Amino acid sequence: MTHVLDRVEAPIVYPSYKSLDEFIDVGWLKSLDGYITERVRRRLEAHEDHKFYTGPFRLKEESPDRPGTRMIYLSRSSQPDSYYDLDRPELWEPTPEAKEFAELSEFIRSLPFASTGRMLIMYDDAPRPVTPHRDHDVVEVCHEFVWFRTNLSKPFYMLDHRTREKLYVSSHSAWFDTVNQFHGSDACDGLTFSVRVDGRFTDEFRSLIPRPRVNPASAPSLWACAGAGFNF
Ligand SMILES: [Fe+2]
C-alpha cells in the first residue's frame, strides 16, 4: 500500500469533484428538504447524536478533530468502526433511524448502487466549520459513494493543500477524491446537513467511470476533469 499523495493522470487538477446531479432525481431530493429538517430538529431536541470525527488526516494538526458536526447512522456495521469496511455491504444492517427517515431511505434506494454499506446523515445547528481533512491516505482504495444534500446551504468545498485553492461544491450531489485532496465546510448559520451513502455502484454506472492507471483513489477527479470519454 502506498501511503503518500502519489502522482495522478495528466488531466487531473485539484481541487475537483464530480457532480452526480445528472444521474439522480434532484427534484425528488429537493422535495425531502422539509421532511429531513423536521426530523433532524426533533433529534436535536431529544438527545445528542455522536460527534463526527475527522480522522487523523487534517490539514492542520491543531484543528479540532471533533468540530461539532453530529451524525445519524442509517446503517450500522457489525464490526468496529473501520474506514476500510464502508463498501462491504455484507457487514451493514439498517438502524432504527432508517425507518425514522423512511422517505430518505426510499430515495437512497433510487441511487445507482448494487448494494449499500454505510449510510450517514451529518448535521450541525451552529455556525462551526468542518475541519478540512482527507478521509484516509491509501491511494489504492477508492470508495464508491454518493454525497448529497436537499439544499445548497452548506458551504462545502474541496481544497488542494499544495496551492490552498478551494473549490465550493455547487451541485446537490457529488462523488469526490477523498485521498489526494482535502474537503471541509465553512461555518454557516442555521441547520445544515448532508448525507453520504457508500456501497458498490451498479455495473451500468461503473461502466461510465474512467479508471486511472495509477492512483485508483483519484477516479472521481479523473471523471470530473477528463469526462466519461477519456481513453489512454
Ligand atoms: Fe470526510
XYZ file of C-alpha atoms and ligand atoms in Angstrom:
233
model
C 0.000 0.000 0.000
C 1.233 3.472 -0.883
C 0.756 5.933 1.943
C 1.718 9.041 0.016
C -0.072 11.560 -2.127
C 1.065 9.981 -5.346
C 1.220 11.020 -8.945
C -2.040 11.106 -10.863
C -3.089 11.006 -14.524
C -2.303 14.144 -16.516
C -5.853 15.506 -16.978
C -6.446 15.692 -13.235
C -6.347 19.019 -11.481
C -7.197 19.596 -7.844
C -9.423 20.741 -6.273
C -12.135 18.905 -8.218
C -15.291 16.831 -7.744
C -17.740 15.020 -9.963
C -21.322 16.272 -9.740
C -23.744 13.346 -9.904
C -26.825 15.525 -10.404
C -27.375 14.182 -13.922
C -27.645 10.639 -12.520
C -30.016 11.234 -9.624
C -33.522 12.648 -9.222
C -32.665 16.142 -7.970
C -36.347 17.178 -7.863
C -37.152 14.293 -5.529
C -34.092 15.082 -3.409
C -35.055 18.765 -3.023
C -38.599 17.786 -2.081
C -37.201 15.981 1.014
C -35.759 19.183 2.489
C -38.580 19.911 4.968
C -39.008 16.244 5.854
C -35.357 15.752 6.822
C -35.060 19.181 8.504
C -38.029 18.421 10.755
C -36.674 15.028 11.825
C -33.139 16.275 12.420
C -34.560 19.091 14.592
C -36.509 16.538 16.621
C -33.300 14.630 17.305
C -31.546 17.842 18.297
C -34.163 18.406 20.971
C -34.356 14.798 22.077
C -30.763 13.728 22.537
C -27.162 14.076 21.464
C -26.104 12.198 18.373
C -22.470 11.167 18.158
C -19.978 13.769 17.088
C -18.260 13.387 13.746
C -14.548 12.514 13.962
C -12.436 13.874 11.095
C -9.753 11.222 11.491
C -6.039 11.943 11.760
C -5.545 13.401 8.250
C -6.312 17.046 8.952
C -4.835 19.977 7.047
C -3.588 21.488 10.290
C -2.936 19.106 13.081
C -4.077 21.644 15.681
C -7.564 21.919 14.080
C -10.359 20.217 16.032
C -10.876 16.550 15.177
C -14.434 16.705 16.538
C -15.542 20.063 15.116
C -19.161 19.786 16.331
C -20.902 18.106 13.410
C -23.108 15.224 14.536
C -24.005 12.015 12.770
C -27.099 9.906 12.327
C -26.299 6.410 11.103
C -28.960 4.898 8.859
C -26.946 1.678 8.815
C -24.515 0.174 11.253
C -21.642 -2.257 10.825
C -21.359 -5.471 12.788
C -17.607 -4.729 13.065
C -15.743 -1.999 14.974
C -15.516 1.289 13.037
C -13.142 0.990 10.100
C -12.840 3.158 7.050
C -11.978 0.110 5.003
C -15.387 -1.508 5.628
C -17.504 1.286 4.155
C -18.031 -0.602 0.922
C -18.588 -4.070 2.366
C -22.399 -4.209 2.264
C -22.495 -7.628 3.941
C -21.361 -6.006 7.207
C -24.030 -3.297 7.330
C -27.561 -3.507 8.714
C -30.224 -0.781 8.728
C -30.660 1.051 12.050
C -33.998 2.185 13.552
C -33.130 5.605 12.108
C -33.500 4.174 8.590
C -37.213 3.861 9.425
C -37.341 7.225 11.179
C -36.059 8.719 7.893
C -38.095 6.322 5.738
C -38.586 8.766 2.860
C -34.853 9.410 2.714
C -34.234 5.647 2.762
C -36.584 5.309 -0.186
C -34.673 7.980 -2.081
C -31.405 6.182 -1.321
C -32.806 3.065 -2.976
C -33.051 5.068 -6.222
C -29.299 5.817 -6.268
C -27.022 3.862 -8.661
C -25.906 1.262 -6.107
C -25.991 -2.515 -6.499
C -25.704 -2.653 -2.695
C -25.125 -0.157 0.097
C -22.789 -0.095 3.087
C -22.501 2.863 5.418
C -25.305 5.447 5.249
C -24.847 8.584 7.262
C -26.520 11.970 7.806
C -24.129 14.671 9.035
C -25.586 17.821 10.552
C -24.840 20.894 12.614
C -27.092 23.604 14.003
C -24.338 26.055 14.982
C -22.026 28.086 12.737
C -18.947 25.879 13.060
C -16.547 24.983 10.251
C -15.856 21.341 9.411
C -12.090 20.928 9.689
C -10.552 20.265 6.258
C -9.353 16.675 6.178
C -8.687 13.668 3.992
C -10.642 10.522 4.785
C -7.645 8.192 4.541
C -4.247 8.038 2.860
C -4.294 4.832 0.844
C -4.301 5.710 -2.852
C -5.229 2.140 -3.817
C -8.597 2.441 -2.066
C -11.353 4.227 -3.971
C -14.658 4.263 -2.116
C -17.781 4.342 -4.228
C -20.180 6.793 -2.607
C -22.747 9.486 -3.282
C -22.611 12.631 -1.174
C -25.828 14.639 -1.450
C -27.987 17.327 0.092
C -31.534 18.650 -0.201
C -30.477 22.311 -0.236
C -27.315 24.225 -1.047
C -26.777 25.970 2.312
C -23.710 24.073 3.500
C -20.551 25.800 2.107
C -18.827 22.501 1.357
C -15.530 22.599 -0.501
C -12.622 20.657 -1.930
C -9.186 22.025 -1.144
C -5.824 21.473 -2.787
C -3.380 21.585 0.100
C -0.483 22.254 -2.303
C -1.933 25.523 -3.651
C -4.505 26.181 -0.870
C -7.078 26.640 -3.622
C -10.679 25.915 -2.625
C -13.497 24.811 -4.874
C -17.008 25.085 -3.436
C -19.416 22.329 -4.404
C -22.304 23.926 -6.289
C -24.314 20.779 -7.031
C -26.786 18.793 -4.945
C -24.671 15.673 -5.191
C -21.050 14.705 -5.706
C -18.515 11.918 -5.801
C -15.065 13.163 -4.899
C -11.477 12.139 -4.306
C -11.170 11.909 -0.524
C -7.467 10.992 -0.563
C -5.436 13.255 -2.865
C -7.140 16.469 -1.783
C -8.880 17.739 1.353
C -12.555 18.527 1.945
C -14.326 20.583 4.584
C -17.001 23.172 5.186
C -17.160 26.810 6.229
C -19.286 27.866 9.188
C -22.867 28.625 8.270
C -25.875 29.925 10.246
C -28.847 27.677 10.832
C -29.235 23.950 10.486
C -27.100 22.371 7.772
C -26.908 18.733 6.781
C -25.698 16.395 4.095
C -25.886 12.667 3.519
C -23.215 10.226 2.404
C -24.022 6.734 1.201
C -21.219 4.263 0.474
C -21.614 0.984 -1.325
C -20.962 -0.721 -4.620
C -22.087 1.080 -7.727
C -24.089 -0.862 -10.314
C -22.125 -2.323 -13.247
C -24.009 0.038 -15.538
C -22.890 3.055 -13.519
C -19.348 1.726 -13.192
C -19.141 1.443 -16.974
C -19.405 5.257 -17.171
C -16.440 5.862 -14.896
C -12.970 6.309 -16.402
C -10.450 4.438 -14.255
C -6.951 5.832 -13.771
C -3.934 3.583 -14.433
C -2.304 4.848 -11.259
C -3.749 6.122 -8.014
C -7.213 4.485 -8.061
C -8.458 6.920 -5.398
C -8.246 9.699 -7.977
C -11.046 8.190 -10.151
C -13.683 10.816 -9.216
C -11.271 13.612 -10.136
C -10.324 11.897 -13.387
C -14.005 11.678 -14.248
C -14.533 15.326 -13.292
C -11.509 16.584 -15.255
C -11.395 14.290 -18.279
C -15.032 13.357 -18.779
C -16.508 9.941 -19.452
C -14.897 9.552 -22.878
C -11.336 9.506 -21.546
C -9.140 6.932 -23.279
C -5.499 6.140 -22.817
Fe -14.584 13.348 5.162
